[in-house]
Amino acid sequence: MSVTAPQGFRAAGVAAGIKSGGARDLAIVINDGPSCAAAGVFTRNRVKAAPVLWSAQVLSGGRVRAVVLNSGGANACTGPLGFQDTHATAEKTAEVLGGSAPGIGAAEIAVCSTGLIGERLPMDALLAGVDMAAAQLSRDGGLAAADAIRTTDTVSKISFRRGDGGYMVGGMAKGAGMLAPALATMLCVITTDADVSAEDLDVVLRDATAVTFDRLDTDGCMSTNDTVLLLASGASGVRPDLAELGKVVTAVCADLARQLLVDAEGATKAIAIEVVGAASEHDAVTVGRAVARSNLLKCAIHGEDPNWGRVVSAVGTTDAAFEPERLNVAINGIWICRGGAAGDDRSKADLRPRDVTITVDLSAGSHSATVHTTDLTAAYVHENSAYSS
Amino acid sequence: MSVTAPQGFRAAGVAAGIKSGGARDLAIVINDGPSCAAAGVFTRNRVKAAPVLWSAQVLSGGRVRAVVLNSGGANACTGPLGFQDTHATAEKTAEVLGGSAPGIGAAEIAVCSTGLIGERLPMDALLAGVDMAAAQLSRDGGLAAADAIRTTDTVSKISFRRGDGGYMVGGMAKGAGMLAPALATMLCVITTDADVSAEDLDVVLRDATAVTFDRLDTDGCMSTNDTVLLLASGASGVRPDLAELGKVVTAVCADLARQLLVDAEGATKAIAIEVVGAASEHDAVTVGRAVARSNLLKCAIHGEDPNWGRVVSAVGTTDAAFEPERLNVAINGIWICRGGAAGDDRSKADLRPRDVTITVDLSAGSHSATVHTTDLTAAYVHENSAYSS
């Protein structure tokens, strides 16, 4: 299912030999139309990988006929030669897809890469993989494609939803570390067979990512390669109400974001920082992110220690509107901090479940937002001490 | 030596029973004059502990006769009753010191606390400890005082330097976790027997902390209790050149900051992020801090992996002036990233020594700054998973 749940899409995932070990590492998703409207959002990191620079140009035209994605190398910080590699990947993909997709050009092909920063991709293997993947494109290829984009992800992440009138939205994503504000080291392709213009897709995608992937912050580290694409084939013939489409796309993004969170490197807890009583949504997100980034708090939750002092001290580092003596904090529903001081018995806060909700009431207004993070564990340290070597 | 290296100061450190386990947990430092000029800098966290609120008021008068410090409890997020506890501590200290320091008042007594946030201090034990410490004040008490302010610090941190003309500067500090921008969970008392006005001390102290403690960022977490005090007795009779005094005080702060860094919780590496070629000093500090806060980089250095991609991606999250294709990064002197791409052979970067220098050349100007951090280790996670429980 995944990206091939909607009509009009084929996909494939193959082992091209980019990764050592023989796992799948190259995927193609093709939009057979009739429409090829598309939108994309990209990392806000100022150091952008070659495929991000390339794909942002492609998306500026609002048309994407195919996406080629690889794991095993980010193609970031690889200079002009790295950009040429991305260009060559798109040219090659256009060439081999030309048979089944007449008139397809490299400028309609988005490229995504993920893996280690700073090394050139093994282009011989990659280009041969494009041939292989193109030959295997099928309506059943969504799962193999989702598998091929994994790096340290332990499982594939896929999702799909049916919209009013019968159109479908499907998606796949990868990302396990470097999950941070502007989208994390995550790649995500969402497809729909609804008939929607590129302009409308852009609005829908920006709104959806703003409240899902943008509120996932597992380790505060923003990647060079984050890319979320939304492709519409129009094959269902349904022209959805945009608000309704927005809800469905947001649900798919939220589902994928949740899967990323649960599979985050080394995590044993999924922590929701729910900020309420904020003077603005911006304040709520700012506070949520500050708490989500506190290593000390993340360690405490790992140790199942309801150390609310670490929540309050993180709140205090922000410029959000609040008065220290009106702060309330609940952990899993127990208001252990009231009025900026100790509240209910902290021993009542049960931190044994995997899901932990930390509620911060700023007592400064009526806005709210939730930011998601994970605990900080020795396993995270271990995994990230050994990643590139 | 420590705070009693300069003439005119006595100190003591005793076990008052605030901490469980019988270790020293209460210290007093008294300035016997003739001057009692003083300056202080405090945490920029908006959630300030009661002793910070109290001491900031005391310091606004530019006079400090004594400082009473406790470990075993931060007295932060303890509401109006916590503030009353701090007030009572100052009153009690004034009362018992009145014999040897005629006319001393609570409003001339700074209070510092460190330990767990959100719990009231055991005031019976603390006030009895003030009696005990007052009885033990001596010219040899600097080491015991430095010992009494430790929390998870494995060693006491002390320093002293002689200035031109024979005056002395001495200091003690504590702080092992929550070391971050505006000063960290650190308490520091610096003394001098130079004769300097409160206004001049303020300038000297702000300049010194800005380039020392303020550039220490071990875990990005800013404390509610940070306090750095500078007290002058004038007992040497020397009126130093202010620039020269500034150098000596900065040297003492730098020495103490280095000791904090080396003793940071769980750390196995002392990492200097040296940013050069910046358009402004502010840009250099911003970039240094962003790199110092990258959990992924800190894990990589722990694993002795010269993963410069994590440096560059952290630089990319800032708004400093730079062009990605002109970034250069050296690790321990090997320029493994040149022009934003792979440079010299990364295997030449030897990360086995405890001291690691990461040089980031922004190629955007002539300003520079160095921010100090540590690696992120399983031991840090372990220590901070179990701190309050």
PDB file of N, CA and C in Angstrom, chain A residues 235-292:
ATOM      1  N   ALA A 235      -6.070  10.432 -10.664  1.00  0.00           N
ATOM      2  CA  ALA A 235      -6.618   9.228 -11.302  1.00  0.00           C
ATOM      3  C   ALA A 235      -7.989   8.822 -10.782  1.00  0.00           C
ATOM      4  N   SER A 236      -8.361   9.264  -9.599  1.00  0.00           N
ATOM      5  CA  SER A 236      -9.690   8.920  -9.073  1.00  0.00           C
ATOM      6  C   SER A 236     -10.767   9.814  -9.677  1.00  0.00           C
ATOM      7  N   GLY A 237     -10.360  10.894 -10.275  1.00  0.00           N
ATOM      8  CA  GLY A 237     -11.322  11.840 -10.830  1.00  0.00           C
ATOM      9  C   GLY A 237     -12.032  12.680  -9.780  1.00  0.00           C
ATOM     10  N   VAL A 238     -11.733  12.454  -8.504  1.00  0.00           N
ATOM     11  CA  VAL A 238     -12.401  13.192  -7.423  1.00  0.00           C
ATOM     12  C   VAL A 238     -11.694  14.532  -7.194  1.00  0.00           C
ATOM     13  N   ARG A 239     -12.499  15.597  -7.159  1.00  0.00           N
ATOM     14  CA  ARG A 239     -11.922  16.897  -6.800  1.00  0.00           C
ATOM     15  C   ARG A 239     -12.385  17.211  -5.381  1.00  0.00           C
ATOM     16  N   PRO A 240     -11.555  16.942  -4.407  1.00  0.00           N
ATOM     17  CA  PRO A 240     -12.005  17.024  -3.017  1.00  0.00           C
ATOM     18  C   PRO A 240     -12.149  18.460  -2.524  1.00  0.00           C
ATOM     19  N   ASP A 241     -12.986  18.579  -1.506  1.00  0.00           N
ATOM     20  CA  ASP A 241     -13.020  19.823  -0.742  1.00  0.00           C
ATOM     21  C   ASP A 241     -11.637  19.982  -0.099  1.00  0.00           C
ATOM     22  N   LEU A 242     -11.059  21.175  -0.223  1.00  0.00           N
ATOM     23  CA  LEU A 242      -9.666  21.329   0.226  1.00  0.00           C
ATOM     24  C   LEU A 242      -9.503  21.149   1.730  1.00  0.00           C
ATOM     25  N   ALA A 243     -10.486  21.633   2.485  1.00  0.00           N
ATOM     26  CA  ALA A 243     -10.398  21.477   3.941  1.00  0.00           C
ATOM     27  C   ALA A 243     -10.431  20.002   4.302  1.00  0.00           C
ATOM     28  N   GLU A 244     -11.253  19.253   3.597  1.00  0.00           N
ATOM     29  CA  GLU A 244     -11.378  17.821   3.883  1.00  0.00           C
ATOM     30  C   GLU A 244     -10.085  17.112   3.470  1.00  0.00           C
ATOM     31  N   LEU A 245      -9.533  17.466   2.301  1.00  0.00           N
ATOM     32  CA  LEU A 245      -8.259  16.896   1.866  1.00  0.00           C
ATOM     33  C   LEU A 245      -7.172  17.207   2.908  1.00  0.00           C
ATOM     34  N   GLY A 246      -7.198  18.445   3.408  1.00  0.00           N
ATOM     35  CA  GLY A 246      -6.224  18.841   4.425  1.00  0.00           C
ATOM     36  C   GLY A 246      -6.280  17.932   5.634  1.00  0.00           C
ATOM     37  N   LYS A 247      -7.494  17.594   6.062  1.00  0.00           N
ATOM     38  CA  LYS A 247      -7.639  16.709   7.222  1.00  0.00           C
ATOM     39  C   LYS A 247      -7.057  15.335   6.945  1.00  0.00           C
ATOM     40  N   VAL A 248      -7.311  14.827   5.747  1.00  0.00           N
ATOM     41  CA  VAL A 248      -6.834  13.481   5.421  1.00  0.00           C
ATOM     42  C   VAL A 248      -5.298  13.473   5.315  1.00  0.00           C
ATOM     43  N   VAL A 249      -4.750  14.465   4.637  1.00  0.00           N
ATOM     44  CA  VAL A 249      -3.282  14.540   4.509  1.00  0.00           C
ATOM     45  C   VAL A 249      -2.644  14.734   5.890  1.00  0.00           C
ATOM     46  N   THR A 250      -3.270  15.574   6.703  1.00  0.00           N
ATOM     47  CA  THR A 250      -2.748  15.786   8.057  1.00  0.00           C
ATOM     48  C   THR A 250      -2.790  14.484   8.861  1.00  0.00           C
ATOM     49  N   ALA A 251      -3.853  13.717   8.684  1.00  0.00           N
ATOM     50  CA  ALA A 251      -3.948  12.441   9.407  1.00  0.00           C
ATOM     51  C   ALA A 251      -2.842  11.486   8.969  1.00  0.00           C
ATOM     52  N   VAL A 252      -2.559  11.449   7.675  1.00  0.00           N
ATOM     53  CA  VAL A 252      -1.481  10.585   7.182  1.00  0.00           C
ATOM     54  C   VAL A 252      -0.128  11.074   7.729  1.00  0.00           C
ATOM     55  N   CYS A 253       0.087  12.385   7.689  1.00  0.00           N
ATOM     56  CA  CYS A 253       1.347  12.938   8.236  1.00  0.00           C
ATOM     57  C   CYS A 253       1.464  12.643   9.731  1.00  0.00           C
ATOM     58  N   ALA A 254       0.366  12.793  10.458  1.00  0.00           N
ATOM     59  CA  ALA A 254       0.399  12.551  11.904  1.00  0.00           C
ATOM     60  C   ALA A 254       0.700  11.084  12.185  1.00  0.00           C
ATOM     61  N   ASP A 255       0.119  10.207  11.381  1.00  0.00           N
ATOM     62  CA  ASP A 255       0.357   8.771  11.556  1.00  0.00           C
ATOM     63  C   ASP A 255       1.832   8.450  11.295  1.00  0.00           C
ATOM     64  N   LEU A 256       2.370   9.009  10.219  1.00  0.00           N
ATOM     65  CA  LEU A 256       3.784   8.766   9.900  1.00  0.00           C
ATOM     66  C   LEU A 256       4.691   9.379  10.973  1.00  0.00           C
ATOM     67  N   ALA A 257       4.346  10.581  11.440  1.00  0.00           N
ATOM     68  CA  ALA A 257       5.153  11.233  12.482  1.00  0.00           C
ATOM     69  C   ALA A 257       5.177  10.379  13.744  1.00  0.00           C
ATOM     70  N   ARG A 258       4.043   9.822  14.076  1.00  0.00           N
ATOM     71  CA  ARG A 258       3.957   8.951  15.247  1.00  0.00           C
ATOM     72  C   ARG A 258       4.865   7.717  15.073  1.00  0.00           C
ATOM     73  N   GLN A 259       4.876   7.179  13.867  1.00  0.00           N
ATOM     74  CA  GLN A 259       5.725   6.008  13.613  1.00  0.00           C
ATOM     75  C   GLN A 259       7.209   6.381  13.724  1.00  0.00           C
ATOM     76  N   LEU A 260       7.549   7.591  13.255  1.00  0.00           N
ATOM     77  CA  LEU A 260       8.939   8.054  13.384  1.00  0.00           C
ATOM     78  C   LEU A 260       9.313   8.180  14.857  1.00  0.00           C
ATOM     79  N   LEU A 261       8.387   8.746  15.631  1.00  0.00           N
ATOM     80  CA  LEU A 261       8.650   8.971  17.054  1.00  0.00           C
ATOM     81  C   LEU A 261       8.894   7.655  17.780  1.00  0.00           C
ATOM     82  N   VAL A 262       8.028   6.698  17.514  1.00  0.00           N
ATOM     83  CA  VAL A 262       8.109   5.422  18.233  1.00  0.00           C
ATOM     84  C   VAL A 262       9.394   4.666  17.868  1.00  0.00           C
ATOM     85  N   ASP A 263       9.891   4.911  16.651  1.00  0.00           N
ATOM     86  CA  ASP A 263      11.086   4.198  16.191  1.00  0.00           C
ATOM     87  C   ASP A 263      12.354   5.028  16.358  1.00  0.00           C
ATOM     88  N   ALA A 264      12.272   6.163  17.057  1.00  0.00           N
ATOM     89  CA  ALA A 264      13.441   7.035  17.191  1.00  0.00           C
ATOM     90  C   ALA A 264      14.571   6.298  17.893  1.00  0.00           C
ATOM     91  N   GLU A 265      15.778   6.639  17.479  1.00  0.00           N
ATOM     92  CA  GLU A 265      16.955   5.899  17.937  1.00  0.00           C
ATOM     93  C   GLU A 265      17.045   5.797  19.454  1.00  0.00           C
ATOM     94  N   GLY A 266      17.052   4.598  19.942  1.00  0.00           N
ATOM     95  CA  GLY A 266      17.302   4.350  21.357  1.00  0.00           C
ATOM     96  C   GLY A 266      16.146   4.677  22.286  1.00  0.00           C
ATOM     97  N   ALA A 267      15.027   5.176  21.749  1.00  0.00           N
ATOM     98  CA  ALA A 267      13.962   5.675  22.616  1.00  0.00           C
ATOM     99  C   ALA A 267      13.207   4.554  23.306  1.00  0.00           C
ATOM    100  N   THR A 268      12.866   4.780  24.565  1.00  0.00           N
ATOM    101  CA  THR A 268      11.996   3.838  25.278  1.00  0.00           C
ATOM    102  C   THR A 268      10.684   4.505  25.689  1.00  0.00           C
ATOM    103  N   LYS A 269      10.601   5.838  25.499  1.00  0.00           N
ATOM    104  CA  LYS A 269       9.384   6.573  25.860  1.00  0.00           C
ATOM    105  C   LYS A 269       8.986   7.499  24.711  1.00  0.00           C
ATOM    106  N   ALA A 270       7.690   7.614  24.481  1.00  0.00           N
ATOM    107  CA  ALA A 270       7.155   8.614  23.547  1.00  0.00           C
ATOM    108  C   ALA A 270       6.525   9.708  24.397  1.00  0.00           C
ATOM    109  N   ILE A 271       7.134  10.883  24.353  1.00  0.00           N
ATOM    110  CA  ILE A 271       6.743  11.954  25.275  1.00  0.00           C
ATOM    111  C   ILE A 271       6.003  13.051  24.516  1.00  0.00           C
ATOM    112  N   ALA A 272       4.789  13.351  24.938  1.00  0.00           N
ATOM    113  CA  ALA A 272       4.035  14.478  24.376  1.00  0.00           C
ATOM    114  C   ALA A 272       4.140  15.647  25.348  1.00  0.00           C
ATOM    115  N   ILE A 273       4.661  16.766  24.841  1.00  0.00           N
ATOM    116  CA  ILE A 273       4.711  17.990  25.661  1.00  0.00           C
ATOM    117  C   ILE A 273       3.522  18.833  25.220  1.00  0.00           C
ATOM    118  N   GLU A 274       2.527  18.883  26.074  1.00  0.00           N
ATOM    119  CA  GLU A 274       1.264  19.541  25.741  1.00  0.00           C
ATOM    120  C   GLU A 274       1.268  20.880  26.472  1.00  0.00           C
ATOM    121  N   VAL A 275       1.343  21.957  25.714  1.00  0.00           N
ATOM    122  CA  VAL A 275       1.402  23.281  26.344  1.00  0.00           C
ATOM    123  C   VAL A 275       0.032  23.932  26.202  1.00  0.00           C
ATOM    124  N   VAL A 276      -0.554  24.308  27.306  1.00  0.00           N
ATOM    125  CA  VAL A 276      -1.879  24.938  27.297  1.00  0.00           C
ATOM    126  C   VAL A 276      -1.793  26.289  28.011  1.00  0.00           C
ATOM    127  N   GLY A 277      -2.859  27.073  27.853  1.00  0.00           N
ATOM    128  CA  GLY A 277      -2.896  28.363  28.539  1.00  0.00           C
ATOM    129  C   GLY A 277      -1.862  29.345  28.028  1.00  0.00           C
ATOM    130  N   ALA A 278      -1.466  29.176  26.739  1.00  0.00           N
ATOM    131  CA  ALA A 278      -0.441  30.066  26.186  1.00  0.00           C
ATOM    132  C   ALA A 278      -1.087  31.319  25.591  1.00  0.00           C
ATOM    133  N   ALA A 279      -0.321  32.400  25.568  1.00  0.00           N
ATOM    134  CA  ALA A 279      -0.820  33.658  25.015  1.00  0.00           C
ATOM    135  C   ALA A 279      -0.942  33.575  23.494  1.00  0.00           C
ATOM    136  N   SER A 280      -0.212  32.661  22.868  1.00  0.00           N
ATOM    137  CA  SER A 280      -0.282  32.482  21.416  1.00  0.00           C
ATOM    138  C   SER A 280       0.145  31.056  21.092  1.00  0.00           C
ATOM    139  N   GLU A 281      -0.207  30.607  19.889  1.00  0.00           N
ATOM    140  CA  GLU A 281       0.225  29.268  19.482  1.00  0.00           C
ATOM    141  C   GLU A 281       1.759  29.251  19.373  1.00  0.00           C
ATOM    142  N   HIS A 282       2.332  30.357  18.914  1.00  0.00           N
ATOM    143  CA  HIS A 282       3.786  30.455  18.806  1.00  0.00           C
ATOM    144  C   HIS A 282       4.453  30.248  20.165  1.00  0.00           C
ATOM    145  N   ASP A 283       3.918  30.898  21.185  1.00  0.00           N
ATOM    146  CA  ASP A 283       4.443  30.701  22.541  1.00  0.00           C
ATOM    147  C   ASP A 283       4.343  29.236  22.958  1.00  0.00           C
ATOM    148  N   ALA A 284       3.211  28.622  22.638  1.00  0.00           N
ATOM    149  CA  ALA A 284       2.999  27.230  23.039  1.00  0.00           C
ATOM    150  C   ALA A 284       4.035  26.321  22.373  1.00  0.00           C
ATOM    151  N   VAL A 285       4.286  26.548  21.081  1.00  0.00           N
ATOM    152  CA  VAL A 285       5.272  25.720  20.367  1.00  0.00           C
ATOM    153  C   VAL A 285       6.679  25.986  20.920  1.00  0.00           C
ATOM    154  N   THR A 286       6.993  27.257  21.177  1.00  0.00           N
ATOM    155  CA  THR A 286       8.311  27.620  21.716  1.00  0.00           C
ATOM    156  C   THR A 286       8.574  26.904  23.041  1.00  0.00           C
ATOM    157  N   VAL A 287       7.594  26.932  23.915  1.00  0.00           N
ATOM    158  CA  VAL A 287       7.747  26.281  25.222  1.00  0.00           C
ATOM    159  C   VAL A 287       7.837  24.772  25.045  1.00  0.00           C
ATOM    160  N   GLY A 288       6.980  24.219  24.192  1.00  0.00           N
ATOM    161  CA  GLY A 288       7.009  22.775  23.963  1.00  0.00           C
ATOM    162  C   GLY A 288       8.365  22.322  23.462  1.00  0.00           C
ATOM    163  N   ARG A 289       8.925  23.094  22.546  1.00  0.00           N
ATOM    164  CA  ARG A 289      10.222  22.733  21.974  1.00  0.00           C
ATOM    165  C   ARG A 289      11.340  22.851  23.018  1.00  0.00           C
ATOM    166  N   ALA A 290      11.293  23.890  23.846  1.00  0.00           N
ATOM    167  CA  ALA A 290      12.325  24.068  24.879  1.00  0.00           C
ATOM    168  C   ALA A 290      12.304  22.894  25.845  1.00  0.00           C
ATOM    169  N   VAL A 291      11.129  22.450  26.224  1.00  0.00           N
ATOM    170  CA  VAL A 291      11.031  21.307  27.137  1.00  0.00           C
ATOM    171  C   VAL A 291      11.495  20.034  26.424  1.00  0.00           C
ATOM    172  N   ALA A 292      11.087  19.896  25.145  1.00  0.00           N
ATOM    173  CA  ALA A 292      11.439  18.693  24.375  1.00  0.00           C
ATOM    174  C   ALA A 292      12.943  18.584  24.171  1.00  0.00           C
TER     175      ALA A 292
END
